[in-house]
CSV table of C-alpha atoms in Angstrom, one decimal:
chain,number,residue,atom,x,y,z
X,1,MET,CA,-0.3,0.3,-0.2
X,2,GLU,CA,1.5,3.3,-1.2
X,3,ILE,CA,0.5,5.9,1.3
X,4,SER,CA,2.8,9.8,1.0
X,5,ILE,CA,5.7,11.3,2.9
X,6,LEU,CA,3.3,13.5,4.7
X,7,THR,CA,1.7,10.3,6.2
X,8,GLN,CA,4.7,8.4,6.2
X,9,ILE,CA,5.8,11.9,9.0
X,10,LEU,CA,2.4,11.8,10.2
X,11,LEU,CA,2.4,7.7,11.1
X,12,GLY,CA,6.0,8.1,12.3
X,13,LEU,CA,5.4,10.7,14.8
X,14,VAL,CA,2.9,8.5,16.5
X,15,VAL,CA,5.1,5.6,17.0
X,16,VAL,CA,8.0,8.3,18.5
X,17,ASN,CA,4.8,10.0,20.8
X,18,LEU,CA,3.7,5.9,21.9
X,19,LEU,CA,7.6,5.1,22.6
X,20,VAL,CA,8.5,8.2,24.6
X,21,TRP,CA,5.4,9.3,26.5
X,22,PRO,CA,4.6,5.7,28.1
X,23,LEU,CA,8.6,6.2,29.6
X,24,VAL,CA,8.3,9.8,30.3
X,25,SER,CA,4.2,11.2,31.8
X,26,LYS,CA,3.1,10.3,35.2
X,27,TRP,CA,0.1,10.6,34.0
X,28,VAL,CA,0.5,8.0,30.9
X,29,GLU,CA,2.0,5.8,33.0
X,30,ASN,CA,-1.1,5.8,35.0
X,31,HIS,CA,-3.8,6.1,32.0
X,32,LEU,CA,-2.0,3.5,29.4
X,33,GLU,CA,-5.2,2.3,28.0
X,34,ILE,CA,-6.2,5.9,27.5
X,35,PHE,CA,-3.6,6.9,26.1
X,36,LEU,CA,-3.6,4.1,23.9
X,37,LEU,CA,-6.8,4.3,22.7
X,38,LEU,CA,-6.6,7.9,21.7
X,39,VAL,CA,-3.1,7.3,19.7
X,40,GLY,CA,-4.2,4.9,18.3
X,41,ALA,CA,-7.4,6.5,17.0
X,42,ALA,CA,-5.3,8.8,16.0
X,43,ALA,CA,-2.8,6.9,13.8
X,44,VAL,CA,-6.3,5.3,12.0
X,45,THR,CA,-7.6,8.6,11.0
X,46,ILE,CA,-4.1,9.3,9.5
X,47,SER,CA,-3.6,6.7,7.9
X,48,GLY,CA,-7.6,7.0,6.8
X,49,GLY,CA,-8.3,3.2,7.8
X,50,TRP,CA,-11.7,4.3,9.6
X,51,SER,CA,-15.5,1.9,8.2
X,52,LYS,CA,-18.5,0.9,10.2
X,53,GLU,CA,-16.7,-2.4,9.2
X,54,PHE,CA,-13.8,-1.5,11.3
X,55,VAL,CA,-15.9,0.0,14.0
X,56,TYR,CA,-17.0,-3.6,14.6
X,57,GLN,CA,-13.6,-5.3,14.5
X,58,THR,CA,-12.5,-3.2,17.1
X,59,LEU,CA,-15.5,-3.7,19.8
X,60,ASN,CA,-15.0,-7.4,19.0
X,61,ALA,CA,-11.6,-7.8,18.9
X,62,PRO,CA,-10.8,-8.0,22.6
X,63,VAL,CA,-14.1,-9.9,23.9
X,64,ASN,CA,-12.5,-13.3,24.1
X,65,VAL,CA,-9.5,-12.1,25.8
X,66,ALA,CA,-11.3,-9.4,28.1
X,67,PHE,CA,-13.9,-13.2,29.0
X,68,ILE,CA,-11.1,-15.5,29.5
X,69,VAL,CA,-9.7,-12.4,32.4
X,70,LEU,CA,-12.9,-12.2,34.2
X,71,VAL,CA,-13.8,-16.3,34.2
X,72,VAL,CA,-10.2,-17.1,35.5
X,73,SER,CA,-10.0,-14.4,38.0
X,74,ILE,CA,-13.0,-15.5,39.3
X,75,ILE,CA,-12.5,-19.0,39.4
X,76,PHE,CA,-8.8,-17.6,41.0
X,77,ASN,CA,-11.1,-15.7,43.5
X,78,TYR,CA,-13.3,-18.8,44.9
X,79,TYR,CA,-11.3,-22.0,44.1
X,80,SER,CA,-7.4,-20.8,45.1
X,81,ARG,CA,-7.7,-22.6,48.3
X,82,TYR,CA,-7.9,-25.9,46.0
X,83,ILE,CA,-5.6,-24.6,43.0
X,84,PHE,CA,-2.6,-23.1,44.9
X,85,ARG,CA,-2.4,-26.2,47.8
X,86,VAL,CA,-1.1,-27.7,43.8
X,87,LEU,CA,1.1,-24.9,43.3
X,88,PHE,CA,2.5,-24.7,47.1
X,89,ILE,CA,3.4,-28.2,47.3
X,90,LEU,CA,6.6,-26.2,44.5
X,91,PHE,CA,6.8,-24.3,47.0
X,92,ARG,CA,7.2,-26.3,50.6
X,93,TYR,CA,10.0,-28.7,49.0
X,94,PHE,CA,12.1,-25.5,47.0
X,95,GLU,CA,14.0,-22.5,47.8
X,96,PRO,CA,12.3,-19.9,46.0
X,97,LYS,CA,15.1,-19.2,43.3
X,98,TYR,CA,14.7,-22.7,42.8
X,99,SER,CA,10.9,-23.0,42.6
X,100,PHE,CA,10.2,-19.5,40.6
X,101,ALA,CA,12.4,-20.7,38.0
X,102,ILE,CA,10.7,-24.0,37.7
X,103,LEU,CA,7.5,-22.3,37.5
X,104,VAL,CA,8.8,-20.0,35.3
X,105,PHE,CA,10.4,-22.2,33.0
X,106,LEU,CA,6.7,-24.6,32.8
X,107,LEU,CA,4.8,-21.7,32.5
X,108,GLY,CA,7.1,-20.4,29.0
X,109,MET,CA,7.6,-24.1,27.8
X,110,THR,CA,3.3,-24.6,28.0
X,111,SER,CA,2.0,-21.6,26.9
X,112,SER,CA,1.8,-22.4,23.3
X,113,VAL,CA,-0.7,-25.0,24.5
X,114,PHE,CA,-2.5,-22.6,27.0
X,115,SER,CA,-3.4,-19.4,26.8
X,116,VAL,CA,-0.7,-16.5,27.0
X,117,THR,CA,-3.6,-15.1,28.8
X,118,VAL,CA,-3.9,-17.9,31.7
X,119,ALA,CA,-0.7,-18.3,31.7
X,120,ALA,CA,0.0,-14.8,32.9
X,121,LEU,CA,-2.8,-14.1,35.4
X,122,ILE,CA,-1.1,-17.4,36.9
X,123,LEU,CA,2.1,-15.7,37.5
X,124,ALA,CA,-0.1,-12.9,38.9
X,125,GLU,CA,-1.7,-14.8,41.4
X,126,VAL,CA,1.0,-16.7,42.3
X,127,LEU,CA,3.5,-13.6,43.0
X,128,GLN,CA,0.2,-11.9,45.0
X,129,VAL,CA,0.2,-14.8,47.2
X,130,VAL,CA,4.2,-14.5,47.8
X,131,ASN,CA,6.0,-12.0,50.0
X,132,LEU,CA,8.4,-11.0,48.1
X,133,GLU,CA,10.2,-7.7,47.9
X,134,ARG,CA,8.7,-5.1,44.8
X,135,SER,CA,12.0,-5.2,42.9
X,136,GLN,CA,11.7,-9.0,42.7
X,137,THR,CA,8.1,-9.2,41.9
X,138,VAL,CA,8.8,-6.7,38.8
X,139,ARG,CA,11.7,-8.4,37.9
X,140,VAL,CA,10.6,-12.1,37.6
X,141,THR,CA,7.0,-10.8,36.1
X,142,VAL,CA,9.3,-9.5,33.4
X,143,TYR,CA,11.3,-12.3,32.8
X,144,ALA,CA,8.4,-14.9,32.6
X,145,CYS,CA,6.3,-12.7,29.9
X,146,TYR,CA,9.8,-13.0,27.6
X,147,ALA,CA,9.3,-16.5,28.8
X,148,ILE,CA,5.7,-16.4,27.6
X,149,GLY,CA,5.3,-14.8,24.4
X,150,LEU,CA,8.5,-16.5,23.6
X,151,GLY,CA,7.0,-19.8,24.2
X,152,ALA,CA,3.5,-19.1,22.6
X,153,VAL,CA,4.8,-19.2,19.0
X,154,LEU,CA,5.7,-22.9,19.0
X,155,LEU,CA,2.2,-23.7,18.3
X,156,PRO,CA,-0.8,-22.5,16.1
X,157,LEU,CA,-3.1,-21.9,19.8
X,158,ALA,CA,-2.4,-19.6,22.3
X,159,GLU,CA,-2.1,-16.4,20.3
X,160,PRO,CA,-2.8,-14.8,16.5
X,161,LEU,CA,1.5,-14.5,15.9
X,162,GLY,CA,1.7,-18.8,15.5
X,163,LEU,CA,-1.7,-18.9,13.6
X,164,VAL,CA,-0.7,-16.2,11.3
X,165,ILE,CA,2.5,-18.1,10.3
X,166,TYR,CA,0.8,-21.3,10.2
X,167,ASN,CA,-1.7,-19.9,7.8
X,168,GLU,CA,0.5,-18.1,5.8
X,169,LEU,CA,2.9,-21.0,5.0
X,170,ALA,CA,0.6,-23.8,4.9
X,171,ALA,CA,-0.2,-23.8,1.4
X,172,GLY,CA,3.4,-23.3,0.4
X,173,PRO,CA,6.4,-24.9,-0.9
X,174,HIS,CA,7.0,-25.3,3.6
X,175,GLN,CA,3.4,-26.9,3.5
X,176,ALA,CA,3.4,-26.2,7.4
X,177,ASP,CA,1.8,-28.6,9.3
X,178,PHE,CA,0.2,-28.3,13.0
X,179,PHE,CA,3.6,-28.6,14.6
X,180,PHE,CA,5.6,-26.7,11.2
X,181,MET,CA,6.9,-24.4,14.4
X,182,LEU,CA,7.5,-26.5,17.3
X,183,GLN,CA,9.6,-28.5,14.5
X,184,HIS,CA,11.4,-25.7,12.8
X,185,PHE,CA,11.4,-23.5,16.7
X,186,PHE,CA,11.8,-25.7,19.3
X,187,TRP,CA,15.7,-25.6,20.2
X,188,TRP,CA,15.4,-22.3,19.9
X,189,ILE,CA,13.1,-21.0,21.8
X,190,MET,CA,13.6,-23.6,24.5
X,191,PRO,CA,17.5,-22.5,25.7
X,192,ALA,CA,15.7,-19.1,25.8
X,193,ILE,CA,12.9,-20.4,27.8
X,194,LEU,CA,15.8,-21.8,30.3
X,195,LEU,CA,17.9,-19.0,30.5
X,196,LEU,CA,15.0,-16.8,31.5
X,197,ALA,CA,13.4,-18.9,34.0
X,198,LEU,CA,17.2,-19.0,35.6
X,199,ALA,CA,17.7,-14.9,35.3
X,200,ALA,CA,13.7,-15.4,37.1
X,201,GLY,CA,15.9,-17.6,39.9
X,202,TYR,CA,18.8,-15.9,40.1
X,203,THR,CA,16.5,-12.5,40.9
X,204,LEU,CA,15.5,-14.0,44.2
X,205,ARG,CA,19.5,-15.9,45.3
X,206,ASP,CA,19.1,-13.7,48.8
X,207,VAL,CA,15.3,-14.8,49.6
X,208,ASN,CA,14.8,-16.6,52.6
X,209,THR,CA,15.3,-20.4,52.5
X,210,GLN,CA,11.0,-20.3,53.2
X,211,VAL,CA,9.3,-17.3,51.7
X,212,GLN,CA,6.2,-17.0,53.5
X,213,LEU,CA,2.7,-18.4,50.9
X,214,HIS,CA,-1.0,-17.3,52.0
X,215,ILE,CA,-4.1,-17.9,51.0
X,216,ARG,CA,-6.0,-15.0,50.6
X,217,GLU,CA,-9.6,-15.2,52.8
X,218,ASP,CA,-10.8,-12.5,51.0
X,219,LYS,CA,-12.7,-12.3,48.5
X,220,GLU,CA,-12.1,-9.7,45.9
X,221,ASP,CA,-14.9,-8.0,44.9
X,222,THR,CA,-17.3,-8.1,41.6
X,223,ARG,CA,-16.3,-4.4,41.1
X,224,SER,CA,-12.5,-5.0,40.8
X,225,MET,CA,-12.8,-7.7,38.5
X,226,LEU,CA,-14.2,-6.2,36.9
X,227,ARG,CA,-12.6,-3.5,36.4
X,228,ARG,CA,-9.7,-5.2,35.4
X,229,THR,CA,-11.5,-6.8,33.1
X,230,TRP,CA,-12.4,-3.5,31.6
X,231,HIS,CA,-9.2,-2.3,31.4
X,232,VAL,CA,-7.4,-5.7,29.5
X,233,TYR,CA,-10.3,-4.9,27.2
X,234,LEU,CA,-9.3,-1.0,26.9
X,235,PHE,CA,-5.9,-2.3,26.5
X,236,VAL,CA,-6.8,-4.8,23.4
X,237,ALA,CA,-9.2,-2.2,21.7
X,238,ALA,CA,-6.0,0.2,21.9
X,239,LEU,CA,-3.5,-2.4,20.2
X,240,HIS,CA,-6.4,-3.5,17.4
X,241,LEU,CA,-6.3,0.3,16.3
X,242,ILE,CA,-2.5,0.9,17.2
X,243,SER,CA,-1.7,-1.8,14.7
X,244,THR,CA,-4.3,-1.1,11.6
X,245,GLY,CA,-3.0,2.6,12.1
X,246,LEU,CA,0.2,1.6,11.6
X,247,ARG,CA,-0.2,-0.9,9.1
X,248,PRO,CA,0.7,0.8,6.2
X,249,PHE,CA,3.5,2.6,7.7
X,250,ALA,CA,5.3,-1.0,8.1
X,251,GLN,CA,4.6,-1.9,5.3
X,252,SER,CA,5.7,1.3,3.4
X,253,THR,CA,9.1,1.1,5.5
X,254,ILE,CA,9.9,-2.8,6.2
X,255,ALA,CA,7.7,-5.4,3.9
X,256,HIS,CA,10.5,-6.1,2.2
X,257,LEU,CA,14.3,-6.3,4.0
X,258,SER,CA,15.9,-8.8,4.6
X,259,GLY,CA,15.1,-11.3,7.8
X,260,LYS,CA,18.5,-9.9,8.7
X,261,ILE,CA,17.5,-6.7,9.3
X,262,LEU,CA,14.2,-7.5,10.2
X,263,PHE,CA,15.5,-9.1,12.9
X,264,TRP,CA,16.0,-5.7,14.6
X,265,ALA,CA,13.2,-3.6,12.2
X,266,ASN,CA,10.5,-5.7,14.2
X,267,SER,CA,11.7,-3.5,17.7
X,268,VAL,CA,8.6,-2.1,16.2
X,269,SER,CA,6.1,-5.1,18.0
X,270,VAL,CA,7.0,-2.7,21.4
X,271,ILE,CA,3.6,-1.2,20.0
X,272,ILE,CA,3.0,-2.9,16.7
X,273,ASP,CA,1.0,-6.4,17.1
X,274,ASN,CA,3.0,-9.2,16.3
X,275,ALA,CA,0.6,-10.7,14.8
X,276,THR,CA,-0.1,-7.7,12.2
X,277,LEU,CA,3.6,-7.8,11.4
X,278,ALA,CA,4.3,-11.1,10.7
X,279,ALA,CA,0.7,-11.2,8.8
X,280,ILE,CA,2.9,-8.3,6.1
X,281,GLU,CA,6.2,-9.9,6.1
X,282,VAL,CA,5.6,-13.6,6.1
X,283,THR,CA,5.2,-15.0,2.9
X,284,PRO,CA,4.8,-17.8,1.4
X,285,GLU,CA,8.1,-17.9,-0.3
X,286,VAL,CA,9.7,-16.9,2.6
X,287,THR,CA,12.9,-18.9,3.1
X,288,LEU,CA,13.5,-20.6,6.3
X,289,ASN,CA,16.5,-18.7,7.4
X,290,ASN,CA,14.7,-15.6,6.8
X,291,LEU,CA,11.8,-17.2,8.7
X,292,MET,CA,14.3,-17.5,11.8
X,293,TYR,CA,15.3,-13.8,12.0
X,294,MET,CA,11.5,-12.7,11.5
X,295,VAL,CA,9.9,-15.0,14.2
X,296,ILE,CA,12.4,-14.6,17.0
X,297,GLY,CA,12.4,-11.0,16.4
X,298,LEU,CA,9.0,-10.7,16.9
X,299,ALA,CA,8.5,-13.0,19.3
X,300,ALA,CA,11.3,-11.9,21.6
X,301,PHE,CA,10.6,-8.0,21.1
X,302,GLY,CA,7.3,-7.1,22.0
X,303,SER,CA,8.0,-7.8,25.9
X,304,MET,CA,10.2,-4.5,26.0
X,305,LEU,CA,7.0,-2.3,27.2
X,306,VAL,CA,3.8,-3.4,29.1
X,307,GLN,CA,2.0,-2.5,25.8
X,308,GLY,CA,3.4,-5.0,23.6
X,309,ASN,CA,2.4,-8.1,24.2
X,310,LEU,CA,-0.8,-9.6,25.7
X,311,PRO,CA,0.7,-11.3,29.1
X,312,ASN,CA,3.1,-8.5,29.9
X,313,ILE,CA,-0.8,-6.5,29.7
X,314,VAL,CA,-2.6,-8.4,32.3
X,315,ALA,CA,0.6,-9.4,34.3
X,316,ALA,CA,1.0,-5.5,34.4
X,317,GLU,CA,-2.6,-4.5,35.4
X,318,LYS,CA,-2.8,-7.7,38.0
X,319,LEU,CA,0.2,-7.0,39.7
X,320,GLY,CA,0.0,-2.6,39.4
X,321,ILE,CA,3.1,-2.8,37.7
X,322,LYS,CA,4.3,1.1,35.9
X,323,SER,CA,5.3,1.7,32.6
X,324,ARG,CA,8.9,2.9,33.7
X,325,GLU,CA,8.9,0.2,36.3
X,326,TRP,CA,8.3,-2.5,33.4
X,327,ALA,CA,10.5,-0.9,30.8
X,328,ARG,CA,13.4,-0.2,33.7
X,329,VAL,CA,13.9,-4.6,33.7
X,330,ALA,CA,12.5,-5.4,30.3
X,331,VAL,CA,14.8,-3.5,27.9
X,332,PRO,CA,18.2,-4.1,29.6
X,333,ALA,CA,16.4,-7.5,29.0
X,334,GLY,CA,15.4,-7.7,25.9
X,335,LEU,CA,18.9,-5.8,24.6
X,336,THR,CA,20.3,-8.7,25.6
X,337,LEU,CA,18.2,-11.5,25.6
X,338,MET,CA,17.9,-10.4,21.2
X,339,GLY,CA,21.7,-9.1,20.8
X,340,GLY,CA,22.6,-13.0,22.0
X,341,TYR,CA,19.6,-14.7,19.5
X,342,PHE,CA,21.6,-12.6,16.7
X,343,ILE,CA,24.7,-13.8,17.1
X,344,ALA,CA,23.1,-17.5,17.6
X,345,LEU,CA,21.3,-16.8,14.9
X,346,TRP,CA,24.5,-15.0,12.5
X,347,VAL,CA,26.7,-18.3,13.5
X,348,VAL,CA,24.4,-21.2,12.8
X,349,LEU,CA,22.4,-19.6,9.4
């Protein structure tokens, strides 16, 4: 899709605002979903994407995610005593550094089978009943969300990214079947999830041998659960607006780059839904080597900012983690992860 120079400049300014304001403005940090909605609406206006059908899609897109958040919140609220009896076995017999390392690894490796939303909510529920310091909670959450985001691409079940890639490659030369991503990416994804799990464990290396575990006797009120569900709904609706509004910008700037360059260009997945980028970049004729660069970049970069990935949004909302808190941990971790990935891909491929 060809767009004018003026449109490119205006959409470029949208990108800059999306990256800068959540990190420098207290108001934006405290009302992130409202800011994202406003900027997303501006992006759609600039790119001329408004229509009745698009408004319907925007209103409908967050429904499934919000419904999952509400249902899982209700289940945890009323049945946490029974759910955490199983989880507490892990914490009773292992030191916290081992318990959380195991938990993060399991969430990452199973997020492609279950919903990334459920994985993030399980993580947040566990962190709410363990007496960790604030900085430790933030670090463990960030590392776990990186792991969940990476693991989710292994099967076309947990999030749209894997499904988009599967649909694009199913009929082409690759003849991708249900296990295509698992077959080709498992040995690239699993070691990173393991390292992230070890990083989470290392964060808790100085925690007492036994942390205090408690099951909340007080129940969360219905208004609180509905408010969280509403916030997640707004976040996902905002991401839909942003992805659609910036799609022409992505098509005109990064769609035809080589795999190595796309690896770094896909850092824009911190503000554009990675499934949208995959739909732009992945074609049936893409080489496997270029696909490796594209997919790993899309899967890993998103967790650098709260708004970059669905598990980030869900966990941060549940735990009250602000944008700057998240970025202070996630940006250095993400750059280290991506640097390691790029070197490994360059050497192996």
